[in-house]
């Protein structure tokens, strides 16, 4: 006949065996889960896909601060000082025309941020002035032609400095993450005719 002491010993043995078994199962489950794989980052691309449709600020890197966000109409340009297609010379910032360089009628030169169009995102910096007269009608951002073509899924023609297709203006959302040190006015964009670009 088993005594109370024998039953207690079995309980301890059973509890210890249960703990050892649970630890073995947990260890095997942890070993079976694959380690997370870091995804490569393509920093060379100017335009990327996917942003929350109603909250573009959620699509910017966590280390960048949202200073201003809004929406406007964007057009495109390419001022390479060739004199073609209304080219007005080298960009106001003193750098050669390049992808990612946008023009604003009022924001300070050097301002940085992102624009969003139909689920695509493009990083920009303000390097020139414009649109001119169209800004009086609410066209407040000139997008470089190469980025405009990528956003709209068309092609950029280096010879004619034009974008394929029939889009010349697109509705965009913008997020400003850094104000530039150059002349201009911080805040909501205002038309070129206001003279705010003079600083």
XYZ file of C-alpha atoms in Angstrom:
199
model
C 0.000 0.000 0.000
C 1.221 3.490 -0.961
C 1.735 6.013 1.750
C 1.029 9.721 1.540
C 4.787 10.270 1.248
C 4.937 8.027 -1.861
C 2.059 9.915 -3.548
C 3.705 13.264 -2.893
C 6.952 11.971 -4.432
C 5.043 10.860 -7.549
C 3.407 14.277 -7.805
C 6.809 15.928 -7.712
C 8.128 13.504 -10.298
C 5.055 14.056 -12.501
C 5.361 17.851 -12.180
C 9.075 17.734 -13.009
C 8.425 15.490 -16.024
C 5.688 17.849 -17.214
C 8.028 20.858 -16.984
C 10.814 19.027 -18.828
C 8.356 17.956 -21.539
C 6.974 21.492 -21.933
C 10.497 22.904 -22.204
C 11.366 20.351 -24.904
C 8.235 21.203 -26.919
C 8.912 24.955 -26.610
C 12.532 24.503 -27.703
C 11.488 22.477 -30.752
C 8.884 25.079 -31.733
C 11.389 27.925 -31.422
C 13.914 25.996 -33.502
C 11.282 25.383 -36.204
C 10.488 29.100 -36.681
C 12.693 30.622 -39.390
C 14.767 33.657 -38.469
C 13.520 36.957 -39.921
C 15.223 37.897 -43.180
C 16.155 41.519 -43.811
C 14.814 42.777 -47.105
C 17.238 44.662 -49.361
C 16.562 48.366 -49.719
C 16.693 49.881 -53.198
C 17.935 53.393 -52.533
C 18.602 54.154 -56.198
C 14.949 54.297 -57.196
C 13.309 57.693 -56.904
C 9.736 56.396 -57.142
C 8.495 53.589 -54.925
C 5.158 51.874 -54.494
C 2.605 51.794 -51.688
C 1.402 54.345 -49.210
C -1.714 54.540 -47.066
C -4.191 56.338 -49.328
C -5.524 58.746 -46.719
C -2.404 59.158 -44.587
C 0.712 59.629 -46.733
C 2.665 60.775 -43.677
C 2.646 57.127 -42.538
C 4.696 56.221 -45.625
C 7.736 58.349 -44.780
C 10.727 56.980 -42.848
C 10.327 57.101 -39.072
C 13.425 59.295 -38.620
C 11.882 62.098 -40.713
C 9.467 64.641 -39.256
C 6.299 65.815 -41.000
C 6.505 69.617 -41.076
C 3.689 70.210 -43.573
C 1.332 68.062 -45.591
C -1.366 68.837 -48.089
C -2.487 68.386 -51.661
C -2.111 70.337 -54.882
C -1.786 69.900 -58.626
C 1.607 69.080 -60.105
C 2.976 69.721 -63.577
C 6.382 68.785 -64.981
C 9.501 70.542 -66.266
C 13.132 69.951 -67.226
C 15.416 73.004 -67.160
C 18.788 71.823 -68.429
C 19.742 75.185 -70.009
C 19.274 73.742 -73.497
C 16.637 76.306 -74.451
C 14.129 73.567 -75.389
C 10.484 73.374 -74.285
C 10.402 76.663 -72.409
C 13.686 76.002 -70.625
C 14.666 79.088 -68.635
C 18.266 78.111 -67.887
C 20.011 76.384 -65.022
C 17.954 75.715 -61.884
C 17.899 78.487 -59.261
C 19.695 76.378 -56.654
C 22.847 76.285 -58.804
C 22.896 72.508 -59.338
C 22.394 70.765 -62.685
C 18.885 69.536 -63.511
C 18.358 66.033 -62.139
C 15.729 63.517 -61.166
C 14.226 64.407 -57.790
C 14.672 68.165 -58.290
C 11.292 69.907 -58.178
C 10.300 73.549 -58.513
C 8.078 75.507 -56.134
C 6.695 79.007 -56.580
C 7.253 79.811 -52.894
C 8.987 77.159 -50.749
C 12.611 77.825 -49.726
C 15.261 76.366 -52.020
C 16.598 73.137 -50.530
C 13.240 72.107 -49.006
C 12.814 68.306 -48.981
C 9.895 65.908 -48.843
C 7.768 63.369 -50.682
C 4.867 63.428 -53.115
C 2.254 60.713 -53.592
C 0.231 59.815 -56.677
C -1.970 56.729 -57.123
C -0.079 54.601 -54.617
C 3.386 55.730 -55.687
C 5.814 57.826 -53.666
C 8.664 60.050 -54.878
C 11.295 61.892 -52.841
C 12.069 65.477 -53.844
C 14.077 68.580 -53.073
C 13.215 72.106 -54.213
C 15.888 73.313 -56.606
C 14.091 75.728 -58.912
C 11.210 78.195 -59.204
C 7.890 77.456 -60.868
C 5.286 76.893 -61.997
C 4.911 80.552 -62.945
C 1.508 81.583 -64.325
C -0.076 78.128 -63.676
C 0.463 78.623 -59.925
C -2.194 81.364 -60.047
C -4.601 78.525 -60.937
C -3.475 76.174 -58.148
C -0.644 74.274 -59.882
C 1.839 74.601 -57.022
C 4.567 72.081 -57.790
C 6.698 71.403 -60.875
C 7.897 67.785 -60.844
C 11.001 66.849 -62.813
C 9.949 65.141 -66.058
C 11.607 61.804 -65.304
C 9.814 61.428 -61.972
C 6.523 62.600 -63.531
C 6.866 59.847 -66.169
C 7.547 57.200 -63.496
C 4.596 58.321 -61.379
C 2.210 58.241 -64.348
C 3.556 54.997 -65.816
C 4.670 56.638 -69.053
C 8.003 57.381 -70.708
C 10.405 60.305 -70.642
C 11.739 61.523 -73.996
C 15.276 62.933 -73.623
C 15.165 64.482 -77.107
C 11.926 66.437 -76.758
C 11.967 66.801 -72.938
C 8.362 65.595 -72.819
C 6.435 62.853 -71.052
C 4.539 60.260 -73.090
C 0.762 60.108 -72.840
C -1.644 62.989 -72.448
C -1.142 63.954 -68.795
C 0.406 67.341 -68.132
C -1.050 67.881 -64.658
C -1.775 65.386 -61.883
C -3.390 65.680 -58.437
C -0.773 64.949 -55.769
C -0.395 64.834 -52.020
C 2.809 66.182 -50.488
C 4.708 65.911 -47.230
C 7.499 68.370 -46.361
C 10.129 66.826 -44.066
C 12.799 69.549 -44.104
C 12.692 73.273 -44.826
C 15.516 74.538 -46.993
C 17.903 77.342 -46.068
C 17.454 79.162 -49.384
C 15.119 82.060 -50.130
C 11.398 81.370 -49.969
C 8.417 81.114 -47.658
C 7.702 78.213 -45.297
C 4.137 76.962 -45.100
C 1.349 76.385 -47.591
C 2.528 77.085 -51.150
C 1.496 80.428 -52.663
C 1.558 81.564 -56.315
C 4.747 82.755 -57.994
C 3.114 86.159 -58.553
C 3.116 86.726 -54.761
C 6.906 87.146 -54.837
C 7.290 84.834 -51.818
C 10.138 83.040 -53.615
C 12.340 86.086 -53.046
C 12.419 85.285 -49.335
